[in-house]
Amino acid sequence: YDLVEGSVNIRNGRGVAYDKIGLAHDGDKFPYQGTDEADDCWYMIEFEDMTAFISSNPKYTKLVLE
């Protein structure tokens, strides 16, 4: 899963040019779907029954594999 540390936007595509579809807060957890092969700066997560993107910057998120 992807653990949020702080606040970070959830987007409908990889990159800040894509629409914000949500906001994640400190302690939120999202099912991890993978790292986008074209750009490893973004994690693919499950959000509201769809694939969404969240920054992989360790300032905002931490990947926890169990």
GROMACS .gro file of N, CA and C in nm:
model
  198
    1TYR      N    1   0.085  -0.119   0.000
    1TYR     CA    2   0.000   0.000   0.000
    1TYR      C    3   0.088   0.123   0.000
    2ASP      N    4   0.027   0.234  -0.030
    2ASP     CA    5   0.096   0.362  -0.033
    2ASP      C    6   0.047   0.441   0.088
    3LEU      N    7   0.140   0.482   0.175
    3LEU     CA    8   0.108   0.556   0.296
    3LEU      C    9   0.140   0.702   0.275
    4VAL      N   10   0.044   0.788   0.303
    4VAL     CA   11   0.062   0.931   0.285
    4VAL      C   12   0.123   0.992   0.410
    5GLU      N   13   0.221   1.077   0.389
    5GLU     CA   14   0.287   1.149   0.499
    5GLU      C   15   0.278   1.298   0.468
    6GLY      N   16   0.176   1.362   0.516
    6GLY     CA   17   0.149   1.502   0.483
    6GLY      C   18   0.021   1.510   0.404
    7SER      N   19   0.010   1.604   0.315
    7SER     CA   20  -0.105   1.615   0.226
    7SER      C   21  -0.055   1.616   0.083
    8VAL      N   22  -0.125   1.544  -0.004
    8VAL     CA   23  -0.083   1.533  -0.143
    8VAL      C   24  -0.207   1.514  -0.231
    9ASN      N   25  -0.201   1.572  -0.350
    9ASN     CA   26  -0.312   1.559  -0.445
    9ASN      C   27  -0.315   1.421  -0.508
   10ILE      N   28  -0.434   1.375  -0.535
   10ILE     CA   29  -0.457   1.252  -0.612
   10ILE      C   30  -0.504   1.298  -0.750
   11ARG      N   31  -0.442   1.243  -0.854
   11ARG     CA   32  -0.469   1.291  -0.990
   11ARG      C   33  -0.517   1.178  -1.081
   12ASN      N   34  -0.580   1.216  -1.192
   12ASN     CA   35  -0.632   1.117  -1.286
   12ASN      C   36  -0.529   1.081  -1.394
   13GLY      N   37  -0.408   1.128  -1.380
   13GLY     CA   38  -0.299   1.094  -1.470
   13GLY      C   39  -0.167   1.128  -1.405
   14ARG      N   40  -0.058   1.079  -1.464
   14ARG     CA   41   0.072   1.105  -1.404
   14ARG      C   42   0.120   1.245  -1.444
   15GLY      N   43   0.134   1.331  -1.348
   15GLY     CA   44   0.183   1.465  -1.373
   15GLY      C   45   0.087   1.572  -1.321
   16VAL      N   46   0.145   1.687  -1.291
   16VAL     CA   47   0.065   1.795  -1.235
   16VAL      C   48  -0.029   1.860  -1.336
   17ALA      N   49  -0.013   1.827  -1.463
   17ALA     CA   50  -0.103   1.881  -1.566
   17ALA      C   51  -0.240   1.811  -1.563
   18TYR      N   52  -0.247   1.696  -1.498
   18TYR     CA   53  -0.373   1.621  -1.491
   18TYR      C   54  -0.461   1.675  -1.379
   19ASP      N   55  -0.591   1.650  -1.392
   19ASP     CA   56  -0.687   1.700  -1.294
   19ASP      C   57  -0.668   1.638  -1.157
   20LYS      N   58  -0.691   1.720  -1.055
   20LYS     CA   59  -0.696   1.671  -0.917
   20LYS      C   60  -0.832   1.606  -0.897
   21ILE      N   61  -0.832   1.483  -0.846
   21ILE     CA   62  -0.960   1.415  -0.821
   21ILE      C   63  -0.980   1.386  -0.674
   22GLY      N   64  -0.882   1.423  -0.593
   22GLY     CA   65  -0.892   1.402  -0.450
   22GLY      C   66  -0.771   1.457  -0.378
   23LEU      N   67  -0.777   1.453  -0.246
   23LEU     CA   68  -0.668   1.499  -0.162
   23LEU      C   69  -0.645   1.394  -0.055
   24ALA      N   70  -0.522   1.349  -0.042
   24ALA     CA   71  -0.486   1.251   0.060
   24ALA      C   72  -0.420   1.324   0.176
   25HIS      N   73  -0.443   1.273   0.296
   25HIS     CA   74  -0.392   1.336   0.417
   25HIS      C   75  -0.301   1.240   0.493
   26ASP      N   76  -0.225   1.295   0.585
   26ASP     CA   77  -0.132   1.219   0.666
   26ASP      C   78  -0.198   1.095   0.726
   27GLY      N   79  -0.140   0.979   0.700
   27GLY     CA   80  -0.191   0.853   0.754
   27GLY      C   81  -0.285   0.778   0.661
   28ASP      N   82  -0.333   0.841   0.555
   28ASP     CA   83  -0.419   0.770   0.459
   28ASP      C   84  -0.339   0.658   0.392
   29LYS      N   85  -0.406   0.548   0.363
   29LYS     CA   86  -0.345   0.435   0.294
   29LYS      C   87  -0.427   0.402   0.170
   30PHE      N   88  -0.358   0.371   0.062
   30PHE     CA   89  -0.424   0.337  -0.064
   30PHE      C   90  -0.363   0.211  -0.121
   31PRO      N   91  -0.444   0.122  -0.178
   31PRO     CA   92  -0.388   0.003  -0.243
   31PRO      C   93  -0.295   0.043  -0.358
   32TYR      N   94  -0.177  -0.014  -0.355
   32TYR     CA   95  -0.073   0.014  -0.455
   32TYR      C   96  -0.095  -0.074  -0.576
   33GLN      N   97  -0.097  -0.013  -0.695
   33GLN     CA   98  -0.116  -0.088  -0.819
   33GLN      C   99   0.010  -0.096  -0.903
   34GLY      N  100   0.112  -0.022  -0.866
   34GLY     CA  101   0.237  -0.028  -0.941
   34GLY      C  102   0.296   0.110  -0.960
   35THR      N  103   0.414   0.110  -1.020
   35THR     CA  104   0.480   0.235  -1.056
   35THR      C  105   0.469   0.249  -1.207
   36ASP      N  106   0.430   0.364  -1.249
   36ASP     CA  107   0.413   0.388  -1.392
   36ASP      C  108   0.546   0.369  -1.463
   37GLU      N  109   0.549   0.282  -1.562
   37GLU     CA  110   0.673   0.250  -1.633
   37GLU      C  111   0.731   0.370  -1.707
   38ALA      N  112   0.647   0.459  -1.754
   38ALA     CA  113   0.695   0.574  -1.831
   38ALA      C  114   0.755   0.682  -1.741
   39ASP      N  115   0.716   0.683  -1.616
   39ASP     CA  116   0.761   0.790  -1.526
   39ASP      C  117   0.754   0.739  -1.383
   40ASP      N  118   0.868   0.705  -1.325
   40ASP     CA  119   0.867   0.646  -1.192
   40ASP      C  120   0.848   0.748  -1.080
   41CYS      N  121   0.807   0.870  -1.115
   41CYS     CA  122   0.779   0.973  -1.015
   41CYS      C  123   0.637   0.963  -0.959
   42TRP      N  124   0.560   0.867  -1.013
   42TRP     CA  125   0.420   0.856  -0.974
   42TRP      C  126   0.386   0.711  -0.942
   43TYR      N  127   0.312   0.693  -0.831
   43TYR     CA  128   0.257   0.561  -0.797
   43TYR      C  129   0.116   0.553  -0.853
   44MET      N  130   0.081   0.435  -0.902
   44MET     CA  131  -0.058   0.409  -0.940
   44MET      C  132  -0.125   0.347  -0.817
   45ILE      N  133  -0.239   0.403  -0.778
   45ILE     CA  134  -0.311   0.356  -0.661
   45ILE      C  135  -0.457   0.332  -0.698
   46GLU      N  136  -0.526   0.260  -0.611
   46GLU     CA  137  -0.671   0.247  -0.626
   46GLU      C  138  -0.736   0.357  -0.543
   47PHE      N  139  -0.822   0.434  -0.608
   47PHE     CA  140  -0.893   0.544  -0.543
   47PHE      C  141  -1.034   0.548  -0.598
   48GLU      N  142  -1.131   0.530  -0.510
   48GLU     CA  143  -1.273   0.533  -0.548
   48GLU      C  144  -1.300   0.441  -0.668
   49ASP      N  145  -1.255   0.317  -0.659
   49ASP     CA  146  -1.279   0.212  -0.759
   49ASP      C  147  -1.218   0.242  -0.896
   50MET      N  148  -1.113   0.321  -0.900
   50MET     CA  149  -1.045   0.345  -1.027
   50MET      C  150  -0.895   0.362  -1.002
   51THR      N  151  -0.818   0.356  -1.108
   51THR     CA  152  -0.675   0.380  -1.099
   51THR      C  153  -0.650   0.530  -1.096
   52ALA      N  154  -0.571   0.573  -1.000
   52ALA     CA  155  -0.535   0.713  -0.986
   52ALA      C  156  -0.385   0.722  -0.964
   53PHE      N  157  -0.333   0.843  -0.961
   53PHE     CA  158  -0.190   0.863  -0.949
   53PHE      C  159  -0.159   0.956  -0.832
   54ILE      N  160  -0.050   0.922  -0.763
   54ILE     CA  161  -0.007   1.001  -0.648
   54ILE      C  162   0.145   1.012  -0.655
   55SER      N  163   0.198   1.124  -0.614
   55SER     CA  164   0.342   1.146  -0.621
   55SER      C  165   0.417   1.039  -0.541
   56SER      N  166   0.531   0.996  -0.596
   56SER     CA  167   0.615   0.901  -0.523
   56SER      C  168   0.725   0.974  -0.445
   57ASN      N  169   0.718   1.106  -0.441
   57ASN     CA  170   0.816   1.185  -0.366
   57ASN      C  171   0.809   1.146  -0.218
   58PRO      N  172   0.922   1.104  -0.159
   58PRO     CA  173   0.919   1.060  -0.018
   58PRO      C  174   0.880   1.171   0.080
   59LYS      N  175   0.877   1.293   0.033
   59LYS     CA  176   0.827   1.404   0.117
   59LYS      C  177   0.678   1.387   0.144
   60TYR      N  178   0.608   1.318   0.052
   60TYR     CA  179   0.463   1.305   0.061
   60TYR      C  180   0.413   1.163   0.084
   61THR      N  181   0.483   1.066   0.028
   61THR     CA  182   0.433   0.928   0.034
   61THR      C  183   0.544   0.830   0.065
   62LYS      N  184   0.503   0.714   0.111
   62LYS     CA  185   0.596   0.605   0.140
   62LYS      C  186   0.532   0.475   0.096
   63LEU      N  187   0.605   0.398   0.019
   63LEU     CA  188   0.554   0.269  -0.028
   63LEU      C  189   0.583   0.165   0.077
   64VAL      N  190   0.479   0.094   0.122
   64VAL     CA  191   0.493  -0.010   0.222
   64VAL      C  192   0.448  -0.141   0.158
   65LEU      N  193   0.541  -0.233   0.139
   65LEU     CA  194   0.509  -0.363   0.080
   65LEU      C  195   0.504  -0.466   0.192
   66GLU      N  196   0.390  -0.533   0.201
   66GLU     CA  197   0.372  -0.636   0.306
   66GLU      C  198   0.344  -0.769   0.244
   0.00000   0.00000   0.00000
